[in-house]
CSV table of N, CA and C in Angstrom, one decimal:
chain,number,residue,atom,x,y,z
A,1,UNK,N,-113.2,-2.7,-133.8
A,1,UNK,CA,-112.4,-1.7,-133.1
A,1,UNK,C,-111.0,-2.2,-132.8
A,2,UNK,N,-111.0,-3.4,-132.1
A,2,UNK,CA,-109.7,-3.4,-131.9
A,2,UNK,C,-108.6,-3.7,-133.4
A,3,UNK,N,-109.1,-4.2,-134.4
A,3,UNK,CA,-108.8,-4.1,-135.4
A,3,UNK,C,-107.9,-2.6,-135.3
A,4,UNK,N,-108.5,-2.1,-135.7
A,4,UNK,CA,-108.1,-0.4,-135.9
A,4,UNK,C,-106.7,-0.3,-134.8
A,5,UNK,N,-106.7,-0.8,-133.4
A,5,UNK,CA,-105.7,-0.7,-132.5
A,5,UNK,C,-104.1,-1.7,-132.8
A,6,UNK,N,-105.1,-2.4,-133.5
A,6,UNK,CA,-103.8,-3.4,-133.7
A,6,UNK,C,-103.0,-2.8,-135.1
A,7,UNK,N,-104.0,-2.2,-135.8
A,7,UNK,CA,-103.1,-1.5,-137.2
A,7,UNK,C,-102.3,-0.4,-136.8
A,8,UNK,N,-102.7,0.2,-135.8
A,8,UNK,CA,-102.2,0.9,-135.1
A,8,UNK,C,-100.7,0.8,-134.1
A,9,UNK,N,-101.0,0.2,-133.7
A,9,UNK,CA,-99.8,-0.6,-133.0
A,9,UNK,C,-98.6,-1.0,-133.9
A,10,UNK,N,-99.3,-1.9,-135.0
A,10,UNK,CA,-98.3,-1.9,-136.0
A,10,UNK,C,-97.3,-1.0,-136.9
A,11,UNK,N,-98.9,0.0,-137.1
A,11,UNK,CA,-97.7,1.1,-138.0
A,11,UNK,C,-97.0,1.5,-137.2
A,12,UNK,N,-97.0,1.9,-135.6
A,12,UNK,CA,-96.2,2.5,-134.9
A,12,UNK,C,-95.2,1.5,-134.8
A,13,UNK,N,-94.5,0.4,-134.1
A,13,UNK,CA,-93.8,-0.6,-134.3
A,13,UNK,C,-92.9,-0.1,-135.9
A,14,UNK,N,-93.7,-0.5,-137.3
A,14,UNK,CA,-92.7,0.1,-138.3
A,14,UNK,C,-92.1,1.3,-138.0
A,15,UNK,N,-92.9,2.0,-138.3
A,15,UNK,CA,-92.4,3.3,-138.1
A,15,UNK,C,-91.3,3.6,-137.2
A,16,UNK,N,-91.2,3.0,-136.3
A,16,UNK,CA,-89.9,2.8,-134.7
A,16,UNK,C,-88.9,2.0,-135.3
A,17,UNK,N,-89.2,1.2,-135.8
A,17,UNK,CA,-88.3,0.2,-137.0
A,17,UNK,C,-87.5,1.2,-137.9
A,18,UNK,N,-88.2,1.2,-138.6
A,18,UNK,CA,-87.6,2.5,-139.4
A,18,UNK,C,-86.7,3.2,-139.1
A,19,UNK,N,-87.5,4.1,-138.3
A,19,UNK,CA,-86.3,5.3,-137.6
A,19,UNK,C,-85.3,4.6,-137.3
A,20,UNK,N,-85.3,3.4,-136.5
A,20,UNK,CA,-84.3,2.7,-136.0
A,20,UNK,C,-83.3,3.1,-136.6
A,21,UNK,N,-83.4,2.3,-138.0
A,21,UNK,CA,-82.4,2.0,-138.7
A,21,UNK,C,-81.6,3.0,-139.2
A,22,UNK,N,-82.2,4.1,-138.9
A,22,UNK,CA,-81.9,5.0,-140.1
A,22,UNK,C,-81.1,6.4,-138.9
A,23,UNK,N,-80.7,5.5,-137.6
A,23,UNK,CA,-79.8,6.3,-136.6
A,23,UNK,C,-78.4,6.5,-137.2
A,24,UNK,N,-77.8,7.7,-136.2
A,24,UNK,CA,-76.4,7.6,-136.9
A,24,UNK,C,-75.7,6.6,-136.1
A,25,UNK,N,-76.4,5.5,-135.1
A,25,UNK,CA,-75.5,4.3,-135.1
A,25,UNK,C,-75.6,3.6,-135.8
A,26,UNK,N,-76.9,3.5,-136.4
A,26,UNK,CA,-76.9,2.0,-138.0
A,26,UNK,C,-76.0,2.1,-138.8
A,27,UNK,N,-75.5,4.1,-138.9
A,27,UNK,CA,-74.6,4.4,-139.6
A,27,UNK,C,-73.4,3.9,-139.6
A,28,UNK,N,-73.2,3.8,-138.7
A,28,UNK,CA,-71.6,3.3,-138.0
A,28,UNK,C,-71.3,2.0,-138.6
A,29,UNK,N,-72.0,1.0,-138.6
A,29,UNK,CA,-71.6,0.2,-138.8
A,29,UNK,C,-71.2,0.5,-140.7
A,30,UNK,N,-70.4,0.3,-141.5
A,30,UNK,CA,-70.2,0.3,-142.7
A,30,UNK,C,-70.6,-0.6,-143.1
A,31,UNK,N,-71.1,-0.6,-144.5
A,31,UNK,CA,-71.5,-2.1,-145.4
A,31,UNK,C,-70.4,-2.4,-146.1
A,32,UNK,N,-70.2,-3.5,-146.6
A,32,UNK,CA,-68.8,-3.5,-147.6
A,32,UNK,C,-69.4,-4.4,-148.8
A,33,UNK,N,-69.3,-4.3,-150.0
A,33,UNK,CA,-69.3,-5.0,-151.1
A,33,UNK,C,-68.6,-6.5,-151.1
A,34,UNK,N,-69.4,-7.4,-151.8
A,34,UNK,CA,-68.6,-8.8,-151.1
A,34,UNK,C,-67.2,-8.4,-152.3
A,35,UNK,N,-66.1,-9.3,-152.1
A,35,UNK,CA,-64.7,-9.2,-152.9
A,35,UNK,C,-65.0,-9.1,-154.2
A,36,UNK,N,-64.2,-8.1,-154.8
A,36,UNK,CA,-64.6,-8.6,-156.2
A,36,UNK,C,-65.4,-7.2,-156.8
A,37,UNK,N,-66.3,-6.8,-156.1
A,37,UNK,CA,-67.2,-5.7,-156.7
A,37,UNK,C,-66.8,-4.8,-156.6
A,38,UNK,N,-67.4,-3.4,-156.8
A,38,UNK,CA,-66.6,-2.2,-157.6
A,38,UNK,C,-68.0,-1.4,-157.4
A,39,UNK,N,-67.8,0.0,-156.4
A,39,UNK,CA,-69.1,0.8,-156.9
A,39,UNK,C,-69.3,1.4,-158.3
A,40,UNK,N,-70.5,1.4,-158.9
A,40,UNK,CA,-70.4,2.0,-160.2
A,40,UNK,C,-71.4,3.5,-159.9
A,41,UNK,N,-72.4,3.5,-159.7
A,41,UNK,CA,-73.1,4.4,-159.5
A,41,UNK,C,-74.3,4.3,-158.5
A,42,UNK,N,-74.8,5.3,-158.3
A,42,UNK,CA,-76.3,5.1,-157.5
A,42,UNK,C,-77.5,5.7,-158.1
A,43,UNK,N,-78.8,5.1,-157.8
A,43,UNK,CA,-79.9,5.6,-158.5
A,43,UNK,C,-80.7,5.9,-157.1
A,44,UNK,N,-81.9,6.8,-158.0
A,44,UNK,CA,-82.5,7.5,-156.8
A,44,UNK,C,-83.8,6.1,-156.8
A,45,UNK,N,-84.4,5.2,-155.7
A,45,UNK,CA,-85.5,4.7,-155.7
A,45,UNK,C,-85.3,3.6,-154.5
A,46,UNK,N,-84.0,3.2,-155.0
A,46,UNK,CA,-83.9,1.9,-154.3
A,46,UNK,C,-83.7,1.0,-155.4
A,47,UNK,N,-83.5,-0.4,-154.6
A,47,UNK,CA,-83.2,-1.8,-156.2
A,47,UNK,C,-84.4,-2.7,-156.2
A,48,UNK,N,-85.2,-2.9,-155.3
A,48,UNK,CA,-86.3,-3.0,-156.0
A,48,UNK,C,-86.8,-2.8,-157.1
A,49,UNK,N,-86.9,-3.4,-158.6
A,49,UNK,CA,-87.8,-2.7,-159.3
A,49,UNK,C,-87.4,-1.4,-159.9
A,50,UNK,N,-85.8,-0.9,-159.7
A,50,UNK,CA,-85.6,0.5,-160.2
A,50,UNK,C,-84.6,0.2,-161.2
A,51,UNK,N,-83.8,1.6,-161.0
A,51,UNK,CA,-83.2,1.8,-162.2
A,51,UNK,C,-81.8,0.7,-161.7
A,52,UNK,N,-81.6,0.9,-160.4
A,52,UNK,CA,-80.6,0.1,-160.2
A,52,UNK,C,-80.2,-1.6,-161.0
A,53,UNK,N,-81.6,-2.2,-160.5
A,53,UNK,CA,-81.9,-3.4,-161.1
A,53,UNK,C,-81.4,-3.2,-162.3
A,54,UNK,N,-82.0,-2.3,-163.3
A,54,UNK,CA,-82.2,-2.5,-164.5
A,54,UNK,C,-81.1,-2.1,-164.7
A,55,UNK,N,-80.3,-1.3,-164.8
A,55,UNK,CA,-78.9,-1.0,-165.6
A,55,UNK,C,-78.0,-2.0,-165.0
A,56,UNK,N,-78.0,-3.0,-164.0
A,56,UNK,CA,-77.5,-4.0,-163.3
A,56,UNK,C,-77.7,-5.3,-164.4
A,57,UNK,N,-78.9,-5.6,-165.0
A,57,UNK,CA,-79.4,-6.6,-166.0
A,57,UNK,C,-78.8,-6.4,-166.9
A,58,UNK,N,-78.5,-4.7,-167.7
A,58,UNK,CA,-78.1,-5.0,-168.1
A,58,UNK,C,-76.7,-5.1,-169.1
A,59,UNK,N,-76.4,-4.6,-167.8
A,59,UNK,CA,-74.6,-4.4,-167.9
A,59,UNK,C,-74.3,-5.8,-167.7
A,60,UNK,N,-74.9,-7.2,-167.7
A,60,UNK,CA,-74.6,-8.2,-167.6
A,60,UNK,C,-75.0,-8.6,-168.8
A,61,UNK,N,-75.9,-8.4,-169.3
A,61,UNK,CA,-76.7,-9.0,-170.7
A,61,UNK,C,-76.0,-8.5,-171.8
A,62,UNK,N,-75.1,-7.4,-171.7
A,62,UNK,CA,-74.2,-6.2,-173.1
A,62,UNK,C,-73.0,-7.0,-172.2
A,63,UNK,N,-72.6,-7.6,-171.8
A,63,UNK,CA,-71.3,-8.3,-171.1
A,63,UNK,C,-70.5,-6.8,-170.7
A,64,UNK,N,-70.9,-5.4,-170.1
A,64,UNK,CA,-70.2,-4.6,-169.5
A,64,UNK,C,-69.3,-5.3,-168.3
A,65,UNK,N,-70.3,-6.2,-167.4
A,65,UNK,CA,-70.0,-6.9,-166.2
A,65,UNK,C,-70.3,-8.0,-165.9
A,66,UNK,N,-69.9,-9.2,-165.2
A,66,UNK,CA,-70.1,-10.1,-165.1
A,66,UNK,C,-71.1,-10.6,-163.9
A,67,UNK,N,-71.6,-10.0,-162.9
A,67,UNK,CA,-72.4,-9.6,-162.2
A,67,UNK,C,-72.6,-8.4,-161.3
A,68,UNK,N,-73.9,-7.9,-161.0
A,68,UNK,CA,-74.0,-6.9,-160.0
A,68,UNK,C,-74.7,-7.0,-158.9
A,69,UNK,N,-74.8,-6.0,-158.3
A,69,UNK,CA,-75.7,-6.3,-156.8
A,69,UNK,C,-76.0,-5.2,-156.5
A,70,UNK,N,-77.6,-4.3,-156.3
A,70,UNK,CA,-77.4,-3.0,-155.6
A,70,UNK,C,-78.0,-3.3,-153.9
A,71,UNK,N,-77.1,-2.3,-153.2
A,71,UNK,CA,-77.6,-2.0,-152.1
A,71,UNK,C,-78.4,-1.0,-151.6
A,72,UNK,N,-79.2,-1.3,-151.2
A,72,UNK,CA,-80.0,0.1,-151.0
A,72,UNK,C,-80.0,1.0,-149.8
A,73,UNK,N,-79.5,2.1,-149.8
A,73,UNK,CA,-79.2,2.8,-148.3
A,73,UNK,C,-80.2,4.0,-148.4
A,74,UNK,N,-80.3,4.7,-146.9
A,74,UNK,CA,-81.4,5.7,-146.6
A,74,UNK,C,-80.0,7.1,-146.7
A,75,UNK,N,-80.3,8.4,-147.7
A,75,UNK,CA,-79.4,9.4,-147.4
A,75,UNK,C,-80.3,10.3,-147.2
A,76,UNK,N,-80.2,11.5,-146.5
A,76,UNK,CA,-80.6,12.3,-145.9
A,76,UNK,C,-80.2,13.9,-146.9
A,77,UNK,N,-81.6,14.3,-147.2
A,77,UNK,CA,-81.3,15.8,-147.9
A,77,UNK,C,-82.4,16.5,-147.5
A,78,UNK,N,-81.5,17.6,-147.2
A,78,UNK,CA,-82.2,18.9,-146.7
A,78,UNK,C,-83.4,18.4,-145.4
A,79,UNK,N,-83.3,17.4,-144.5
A,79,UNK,CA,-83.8,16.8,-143.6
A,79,UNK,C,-84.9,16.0,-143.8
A,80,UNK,N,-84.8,15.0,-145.1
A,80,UNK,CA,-85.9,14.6,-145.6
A,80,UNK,C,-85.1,13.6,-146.1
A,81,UNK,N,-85.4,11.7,-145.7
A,81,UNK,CA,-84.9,10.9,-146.3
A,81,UNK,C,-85.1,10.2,-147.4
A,82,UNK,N,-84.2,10.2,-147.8
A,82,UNK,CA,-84.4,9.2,-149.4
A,82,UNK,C,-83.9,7.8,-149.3
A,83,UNK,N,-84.4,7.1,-150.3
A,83,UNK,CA,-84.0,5.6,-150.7
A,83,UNK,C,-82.9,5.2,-151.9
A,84,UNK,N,-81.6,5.2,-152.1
A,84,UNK,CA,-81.6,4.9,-152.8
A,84,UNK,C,-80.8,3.8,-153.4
A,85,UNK,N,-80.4,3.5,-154.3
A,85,UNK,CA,-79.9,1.9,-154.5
A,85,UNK,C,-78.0,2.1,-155.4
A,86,UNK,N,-77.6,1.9,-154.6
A,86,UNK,CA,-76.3,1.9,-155.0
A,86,UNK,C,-75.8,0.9,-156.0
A,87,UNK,N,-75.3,0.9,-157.1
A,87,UNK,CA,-74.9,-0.2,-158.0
A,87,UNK,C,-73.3,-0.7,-157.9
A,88,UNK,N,-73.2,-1.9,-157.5
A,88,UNK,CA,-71.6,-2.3,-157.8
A,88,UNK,C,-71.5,-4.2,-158.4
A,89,UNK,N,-70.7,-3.4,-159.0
A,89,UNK,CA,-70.2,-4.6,-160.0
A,89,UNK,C,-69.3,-5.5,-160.0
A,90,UNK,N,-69.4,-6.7,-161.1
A,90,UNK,CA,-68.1,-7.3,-160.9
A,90,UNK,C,-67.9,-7.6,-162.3
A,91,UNK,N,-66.2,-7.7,-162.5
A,91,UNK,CA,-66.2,-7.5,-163.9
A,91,UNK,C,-64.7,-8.4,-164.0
A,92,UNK,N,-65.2,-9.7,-163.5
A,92,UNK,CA,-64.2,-11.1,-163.9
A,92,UNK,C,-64.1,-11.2,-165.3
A,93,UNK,N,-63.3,-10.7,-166.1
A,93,UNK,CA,-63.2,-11.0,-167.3
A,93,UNK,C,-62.7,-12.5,-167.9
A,94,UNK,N,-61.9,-12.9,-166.7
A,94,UNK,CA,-61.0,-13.8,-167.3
A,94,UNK,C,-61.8,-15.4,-167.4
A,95,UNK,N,-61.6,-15.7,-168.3
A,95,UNK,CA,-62.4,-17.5,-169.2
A,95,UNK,C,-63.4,-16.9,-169.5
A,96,UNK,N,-64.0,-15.9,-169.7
A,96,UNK,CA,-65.2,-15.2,-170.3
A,96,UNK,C,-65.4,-15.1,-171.4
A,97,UNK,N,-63.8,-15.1,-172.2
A,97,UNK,CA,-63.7,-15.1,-174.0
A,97,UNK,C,-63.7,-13.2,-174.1
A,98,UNK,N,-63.2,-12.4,-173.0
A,98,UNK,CA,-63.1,-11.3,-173.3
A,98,UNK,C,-61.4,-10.5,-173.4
């Protein structure tokens, strides 16, 4: 039984986590891309394991880019939030042989 209270406790704790983050003060603070990068697009999932990753691999592997990075932000539709993973790039061409 107390099992059950402590899982309990927990999801609640995430769940407060969560919401935390996802105030319009989290909002406030802006994220910025480190120097150098370039938004390219956003996918809907997050970068975990999505599409972000993957068009990130391989805009590096077809030499589109010379590296990427997604970030993954919570947006809000129709009052129902989503995850999703922003792609931005970097595209140092130069000693690259391009």
């Amino acid at each position: 039984m107390r099992s059950i209270y402590r899982l309990a406790a927990i999801t609640t704790f995430a769940f407060a986590v969560t919401t935390t983050s996802l105030s319009p003060a989290a909002g406030a603070m802006a994220w910025e891309p480190p120097p150098g990068y370039v938004f390219l697009n956003t996918y809907f999932g997050g970068s975990a394991g999505g599409w972000c990753d993957q068009v990130g691999i391989d805009g590096v592997q077809n030499g589109q880019w010379t590296a990427y990075l997604c970030h993954d932000v919570m947006r809000k539709h129709a009052d129902i939030w989503f995850l999703y993973g922003d792609l931005y790039v970097k595209n140092d061409t130069a000693g690259h042989g391009h």
